[in-house]
Coordinates of C-alpha atoms in Angstrom, one line a residue:
X1 CA -0.3 -0.2 -0.1
X2 CA 1.8 3.5 -1.1
X3 CA -1.8 5.7 -0.3
X4 CA -0.6 8.5 2.9
X5 CA -2.7 8.6 5.8
X6 CA -4.3 11.6 6.4
X7 CA -5.9 12.0 9.6
X8 CA -6.6 9.8 12.3
X9 CA -9.9 9.6 14.1
X10 CA -8.6 9.1 17.9
X11 CA -11.9 7.9 19.9
X12 CA -10.0 7.7 23.5
X13 CA -13.1 7.1 25.4
X14 CA -16.6 5.7 25.2
X15 CA -17.4 7.1 28.2
X16 CA -19.9 10.0 28.0
X17 CA -21.5 12.9 30.3
X18 CA -24.4 13.0 28.5
X19 CA -24.9 10.2 26.0
X20 CA -27.0 11.4 23.0
X21 CA -29.9 9.8 21.6
X22 CA -28.7 9.6 18.1
X23 CA -24.7 8.1 19.5
X24 CA -23.5 6.5 16.8
X25 CA -21.1 4.5 19.2
X26 CA -23.5 4.4 21.9
X27 CA -21.6 6.5 24.4
X28 CA -23.0 7.0 28.0
X29 CA -21.8 7.4 31.6
X30 CA -22.0 3.7 32.3
X31 CA -19.3 2.8 29.3
X32 CA -16.2 1.8 30.5
X33 CA -13.6 1.5 27.5
X34 CA -10.6 4.2 27.4
X35 CA -7.6 3.4 25.4
X36 CA -4.6 3.7 27.0
X37 CA -2.3 6.4 27.5
X38 CA 0.9 4.4 25.9
X39 CA -1.2 3.5 23.3
X40 CA -2.2 7.1 22.0
X41 CA 1.6 8.0 22.3
X42 CA 1.9 4.9 19.9
X43 CA -0.7 5.6 17.6
X44 CA 0.5 9.3 17.5
X45 CA 3.7 8.2 16.4
X46 CA 3.0 5.5 14.0
X47 CA 0.7 7.5 12.5
X48 CA 3.1 10.1 11.3
X49 CA 5.2 7.5 10.2
X50 CA 2.1 6.8 8.1
X51 CA 1.7 10.5 6.8
X52 CA -1.3 11.7 8.9
X53 CA -0.8 15.4 9.5
X54 CA -4.3 15.8 11.1
X55 CA -5.8 14.1 14.3
X56 CA -9.6 14.6 15.6
X57 CA -9.4 13.8 19.6
X58 CA -12.6 12.7 20.2
X59 CA -14.9 9.8 21.9
X60 CA -17.3 9.6 23.6
X61 CA -16.6 12.6 25.5
X62 CA -12.3 13.6 25.9
X63 CA -12.9 15.8 28.9
X64 CA -13.8 12.8 31.1
X65 CA -10.4 11.4 31.2
X66 CA -8.0 12.9 33.6
X67 CA -4.9 12.7 30.8
X68 CA -6.7 14.5 27.9
X69 CA -4.1 17.5 28.4
X70 CA -1.4 15.2 28.0
X71 CA -2.6 13.3 24.9
X72 CA -3.6 17.0 23.7
X73 CA 0.2 17.9 24.0
X74 CA 1.9 14.8 23.2
X75 CA -0.3 15.3 19.5
X76 CA 0.8 18.7 19.2
X77 CA 4.4 18.1 20.0
X78 CA 4.3 15.0 17.3
X79 CA 3.2 18.0 14.8
X80 CA -0.5 17.3 14.4
X81 CA -2.9 20.1 13.7
X82 CA -5.2 18.6 16.8
X83 CA -8.8 19.2 16.9
X84 CA -10.7 18.2 20.1
X85 CA -14.7 17.3 19.6
X86 CA -16.1 18.0 22.9
X87 CA -19.6 18.7 24.1
X88 CA -18.2 21.3 26.4
X89 CA -20.3 19.9 29.3
X90 CA -17.6 19.8 31.8
X91 CA -15.4 22.9 30.4
X92 CA -13.8 25.0 32.9
X93 CA -12.1 27.9 32.3
X94 CA -8.7 26.8 34.2
X95 CA -7.7 24.3 31.2
X96 CA -8.2 27.2 28.6
X97 CA -4.5 27.8 28.4
X98 CA -3.3 24.8 27.9
X99 CA -5.9 23.5 25.2
X100 CA -5.1 27.1 23.7
X101 CA -1.7 26.2 23.2
X102 CA -2.0 22.3 22.0
X103 CA -5.3 22.5 20.1
X104 CA -6.1 24.4 17.3
X105 CA -9.6 23.9 16.5
X106 CA -12.6 22.8 18.9
X107 CA -15.4 20.8 17.5
X108 CA -18.8 20.8 19.6
X109 CA -22.0 20.5 18.8
X110 CA -25.5 21.7 18.9
X111 CA -28.6 20.1 18.2
X112 CA -31.7 22.8 17.1
X113 CA -32.9 25.3 19.2
X114 CA -33.2 24.9 23.2
X115 CA -36.0 23.0 23.3
X116 CA -35.4 20.1 20.8
X117 CA -31.4 20.3 21.6
X118 CA -31.8 19.4 24.8
X119 CA -34.5 16.9 24.4
X120 CA -31.8 15.0 22.3
X121 CA -29.1 15.6 24.5
X122 CA -29.1 17.1 28.5
X123 CA -31.7 19.3 30.4
X124 CA -29.7 22.7 30.4
X125 CA -26.8 21.5 27.6
X126 CA -27.8 24.2 25.1
X127 CA -27.5 26.8 27.5
X128 CA -24.5 25.5 28.6
X129 CA -22.8 25.1 25.4
X130 CA -23.6 28.2 23.5
X131 CA -22.3 29.9 26.5
X132 CA -18.4 27.9 26.2
X133 CA -18.9 28.8 22.3
X134 CA -19.4 32.5 22.8
X135 CA -16.1 32.3 25.4
X136 CA -14.1 30.6 23.0
X137 CA -14.4 32.2 20.1
X138 CA -13.4 35.2 22.7
X139 CA -10.8 33.5 23.7
X140 CA -9.6 33.1 20.0
X141 CA -10.3 29.5 19.1
X142 CA -11.5 28.3 16.1
X143 CA -14.8 26.7 17.0
X144 CA -16.9 24.2 14.3
X145 CA -20.2 23.4 15.7
X146 CA -21.7 20.0 14.2
X147 CA -25.6 19.5 13.7
X148 CA -27.3 16.1 13.7
X149 CA -30.3 16.7 11.7
X150 CA -33.3 14.5 12.9
X151 CA -36.9 14.9 12.8
X152 CA -36.8 15.9 16.2
X153 CA -34.7 19.0 15.0
X154 CA -35.3 19.9 11.5
X155 CA -37.5 22.5 11.9
X156 CA -35.0 24.6 13.7
X157 CA -32.1 24.0 11.5
X158 CA -32.5 27.5 9.2
X159 CA -32.9 29.7 12.8
X160 CA -30.2 27.8 14.0
X161 CA -27.6 28.4 11.2
X162 CA -28.8 32.5 11.3
X163 CA -28.0 32.0 15.2
X164 CA -24.4 30.3 14.8
X165 CA -23.7 33.1 12.0
X166 CA -24.5 35.8 13.9
X167 CA -22.6 34.1 16.6
X168 CA -19.5 34.1 14.9
X169 CA -18.9 30.4 14.5
X170 CA -16.1 29.4 11.8
X171 CA -18.0 26.8 10.8
X172 CA -21.4 25.3 10.9
X173 CA -21.5 21.4 9.8
X174 CA -24.9 19.5 9.4
X175 CA -25.3 15.9 8.7
X176 CA -27.9 13.4 8.6
X177 CA -28.1 11.1 11.6
X178 CA -27.4 7.7 10.4
X179 CA -29.7 4.6 11.8
X180 CA -27.2 3.3 13.9
X181 CA -25.8 3.4 17.4
X182 CA -28.6 4.5 19.2
X183 CA -30.6 6.3 16.3
X184 CA -33.4 4.5 14.9
X185 CA -34.9 4.4 11.3
X186 CA -37.7 6.7 12.5
X187 CA -35.2 9.5 13.6
X188 CA -34.4 9.7 9.7
X189 CA -35.6 12.5 7.8
X190 CA -36.6 11.6 3.9
X191 CA -34.1 12.2 1.4
X192 CA -36.7 14.8 -0.3
X193 CA -36.6 16.8 3.2
X194 CA -32.7 16.7 3.5
X195 CA -32.0 17.6 -0.6
X196 CA -34.8 20.7 0.2
X197 CA -33.1 21.5 3.4
X198 CA -29.9 21.8 1.2
X199 CA -31.0 23.6 -1.9
X200 CA -32.9 26.2 1.1
X201 CA -29.7 26.6 2.3
X202 CA -27.9 27.1 -0.7
X203 CA -30.0 29.4 -2.3
X204 CA -29.6 31.8 0.7
X205 CA -26.3 31.5 1.8
X206 CA -23.9 30.9 -1.4
X207 CA -21.2 33.5 -2.3
X208 CA -22.1 35.5 1.3
X209 CA -19.3 37.2 2.7
X210 CA -19.6 36.1 6.8
X211 CA -16.7 34.3 7.8
X212 CA -19.0 31.0 9.2
X213 CA -19.1 28.4 6.3
X214 CA -21.6 26.2 5.6
X215 CA -21.3 22.7 5.3
X216 CA -23.8 19.9 4.7
X217 CA -23.4 16.0 4.5
X218 CA -24.6 14.8 1.4
X219 CA -26.9 11.7 0.5
X220 CA -27.8 11.9 -2.8
X221 CA -26.8 14.1 -6.2
X222 CA -28.4 14.9 -8.9
X223 CA -26.8 14.5 -12.4
X224 CA -27.1 18.1 -13.2
X225 CA -25.8 19.6 -10.5
X226 CA -23.3 22.3 -10.8
X227 CA -20.6 21.1 -8.2
X228 CA -17.1 21.7 -7.9
X229 CA -15.5 18.2 -6.7
X230 CA -12.2 18.8 -5.4
X231 CA -12.5 15.0 -4.1
X232 CA -14.2 12.0 -4.1
X233 CA -12.2 9.2 -3.8
X234 CA -14.0 6.7 -1.2
X235 CA -12.0 6.3 2.0
X236 CA -11.7 2.8 1.6
X237 CA -10.1 3.2 -1.9
X238 CA -8.0 6.1 -1.0
X239 CA -7.1 4.4 2.4
X240 CA -6.0 8.4 3.6
X241 CA -8.3 7.9 7.1
X242 CA -8.0 6.0 10.3
X243 CA -10.4 5.1 12.5
X244 CA -9.0 4.3 16.2
X245 CA -12.1 3.2 18.7
X246 CA -11.9 2.9 23.1
X247 CA -11.2 -0.8 22.5
X248 CA -8.3 -0.1 20.1
X249 CA -10.0 -2.0 17.1
X250 CA -8.9 0.2 14.1
X251 CA -11.1 0.6 10.9
X252 CA -11.0 2.9 7.7
X253 CA -14.7 4.3 8.0
X254 CA -17.1 5.3 10.7
X255 CA -19.7 3.0 9.3
X256 CA -18.3 -0.4 9.6
X257 CA -17.3 0.6 13.5
X258 CA -20.2 -1.2 14.8
X259 CA -18.7 -4.8 12.4
X260 CA -16.5 -7.4 13.0
X261 CA -14.8 -6.1 10.1
X262 CA -11.9 -4.7 12.0
X263 CA -8.4 -4.1 10.5
X264 CA -6.8 -5.2 14.0
X265 CA -6.3 -4.3 17.2
X266 CA -3.6 -1.5 18.3
X267 CA -3.3 -3.4 22.1
X268 CA -2.1 -6.3 20.1
X269 CA -0.8 -4.9 17.0
X270 CA 1.2 -2.2 15.6
X271 CA -0.8 0.6 13.6
X272 CA 1.7 0.4 10.9
X273 CA 1.3 -3.1 10.6
X274 CA -2.6 -3.5 11.0
X275 CA -3.1 -0.5 8.3
X276 CA -0.1 -1.9 5.7
X277 CA -1.0 -5.6 6.0
X278 CA -4.2 -6.5 7.5
X279 CA -6.0 -9.5 5.6
X280 CA -9.4 -7.5 6.0
X281 CA -8.3 -5.3 3.0
X282 CA -9.3 -8.0 0.8
X283 CA -12.9 -7.2 1.9
X284 CA -12.9 -3.4 2.2
X285 CA -11.1 -3.6 -1.4
X286 CA -14.8 -5.3 -3.1
X287 CA -16.2 -3.1 -5.1
X288 CA -19.8 -3.2 -5.8
X289 CA -21.2 -5.3 -9.2
X290 CA -25.3 -5.2 -9.1
X291 CA -26.5 -6.1 -11.8
X292 CA -29.6 -3.9 -11.5
X293 CA -26.8 -1.3 -12.1
X294 CA -26.2 -2.7 -15.2
X295 CA -28.2 -0.4 -17.6
X296 CA -28.2 2.5 -15.3
X297 CA -27.5 5.9 -16.6
X298 CA -25.7 6.8 -13.2
X299 CA -24.0 4.4 -13.1
X300 CA -20.4 6.5 -14.2
X301 CA -21.5 8.7 -11.4
X302 CA -22.2 6.5 -8.2
X303 CA -20.9 3.0 -9.0
X304 CA -23.6 1.7 -7.2
X305 CA -23.1 4.1 -4.2
X306 CA -21.4 3.8 -0.9
X307 CA -20.0 0.3 0.1
X308 CA -20.8 0.8 3.8
X309 CA -24.6 1.8 3.3
X310 CA -24.7 -1.5 1.0
X311 CA -22.9 -3.9 3.5
X312 CA -25.3 -2.4 6.7
X313 CA -28.4 -2.4 5.1
X314 CA -28.3 -5.4 2.4
X315 CA -26.1 -7.2 4.3
X316 CA -23.9 -7.6 0.8
X317 CA -21.1 -5.2 -0.4
X318 CA -21.6 -6.2 -3.5
X319 CA -25.1 -5.0 -3.4
X320 CA -25.9 -1.7 -5.1
X321 CA -26.7 1.0 -2.4
X322 CA -30.2 0.9 -0.7
X323 CA -30.8 4.4 -1.0
X324 CA -31.1 4.4 -4.3
X325 CA -33.9 6.2 -6.1
X326 CA -33.2 6.1 -9.7
X327 CA -33.2 9.5 -10.1
X328 CA -30.6 10.7 -7.8
X329 CA -27.6 8.9 -7.2
X330 CA -26.4 8.1 -3.8
X331 CA -23.0 9.1 -2.3
X332 CA -20.4 8.5 0.6
X333 CA -21.8 10.3 3.4
X334 CA -17.9 11.3 3.6
X335 CA -18.9 13.8 0.8
X336 CA -19.0 17.3 2.2
X337 CA -20.9 20.0 0.2
X338 CA -19.3 23.7 1.6
X339 CA -22.7 25.6 0.5
X340 CA -21.2 29.0 0.1
X341 CA -18.6 28.0 -2.8
X342 CA -20.1 24.3 -3.9
X343 CA -16.7 22.7 -3.0
X344 CA -16.7 18.9 -2.0
X345 CA -14.2 17.0 -0.8
X346 CA -14.2 14.0 1.7
X347 CA -13.6 15.7 5.0
X348 CA -15.0 18.3 6.4
X349 CA -11.8 20.1 7.2
X350 CA -10.6 19.8 3.0
X351 CA -13.7 22.3 2.2
X352 CA -13.5 25.0 5.6
X353 CA -11.3 27.8 5.3
X354 CA -8.7 27.9 7.8

């Protein structure tokens, strides 16, 4: 394998002080998995050898770990662009200097206006997270807000976007929940509603001059849509994105993190050995080969869709993406669209201004 890794998602714990209703990893206060500090150091060192330059420190909730600052410092000292994803519930003024020194970007979540956000997360969390966003912006942090769009907060989204623009956040990323982890099929809004939401936001904000980037996950595209594709290769093919779970299991795509398709465990083997030589790559290298796609006019664009969706919901990685509707073609959830300039790439940070 001669492709360079760009980014590591480092899930350092599965403990969380909130326990959101849609959590992909079903994190919560009663979970006990923490990735050992010594293993984290090895991952970060080997990640640099593999080419990684970005590390996304996440969980669970990273702030439940007493050694978080040590982890951030280790990553910083190795030359990573360090991003910390936190719900900010347990954030404290006393850690601001250290976090500011070692961390280049804070990611946090606002899942709607107060009523819907608190129903999805925890009572009182909307006021606390928005208070800390304002504080961190005053302190000069880059702040990216993430919203998990679902039926409970769908009607809030347009007002929420305006709210966060006025607050001055650097970017607002919206994604549609996937029925995995604690999220259920009934939480997911329809493809039509998601597409209309993106079109409405695009119409309102394209070419706007304010600093906030508005970024949306894509579920489908239309063949005639005029966009600027900066990067479209699936992560299973580019092999540029490593996900390490608190258990130590390693995956190339978040959709597979709840499956038995781990490339290996960093508690048992080195990250380099796992990433370069795992026999499980044979599974991930399998392409979609569905007879139903043979005569489809959209095949040249979608190649059958997302292999993660195919495997999870059709139980066969070779089957076409079950989201296919013959009108729009399904795309990888990693595809991110910047509403302001219509740029698309397979990572949020690649379409943001930094």
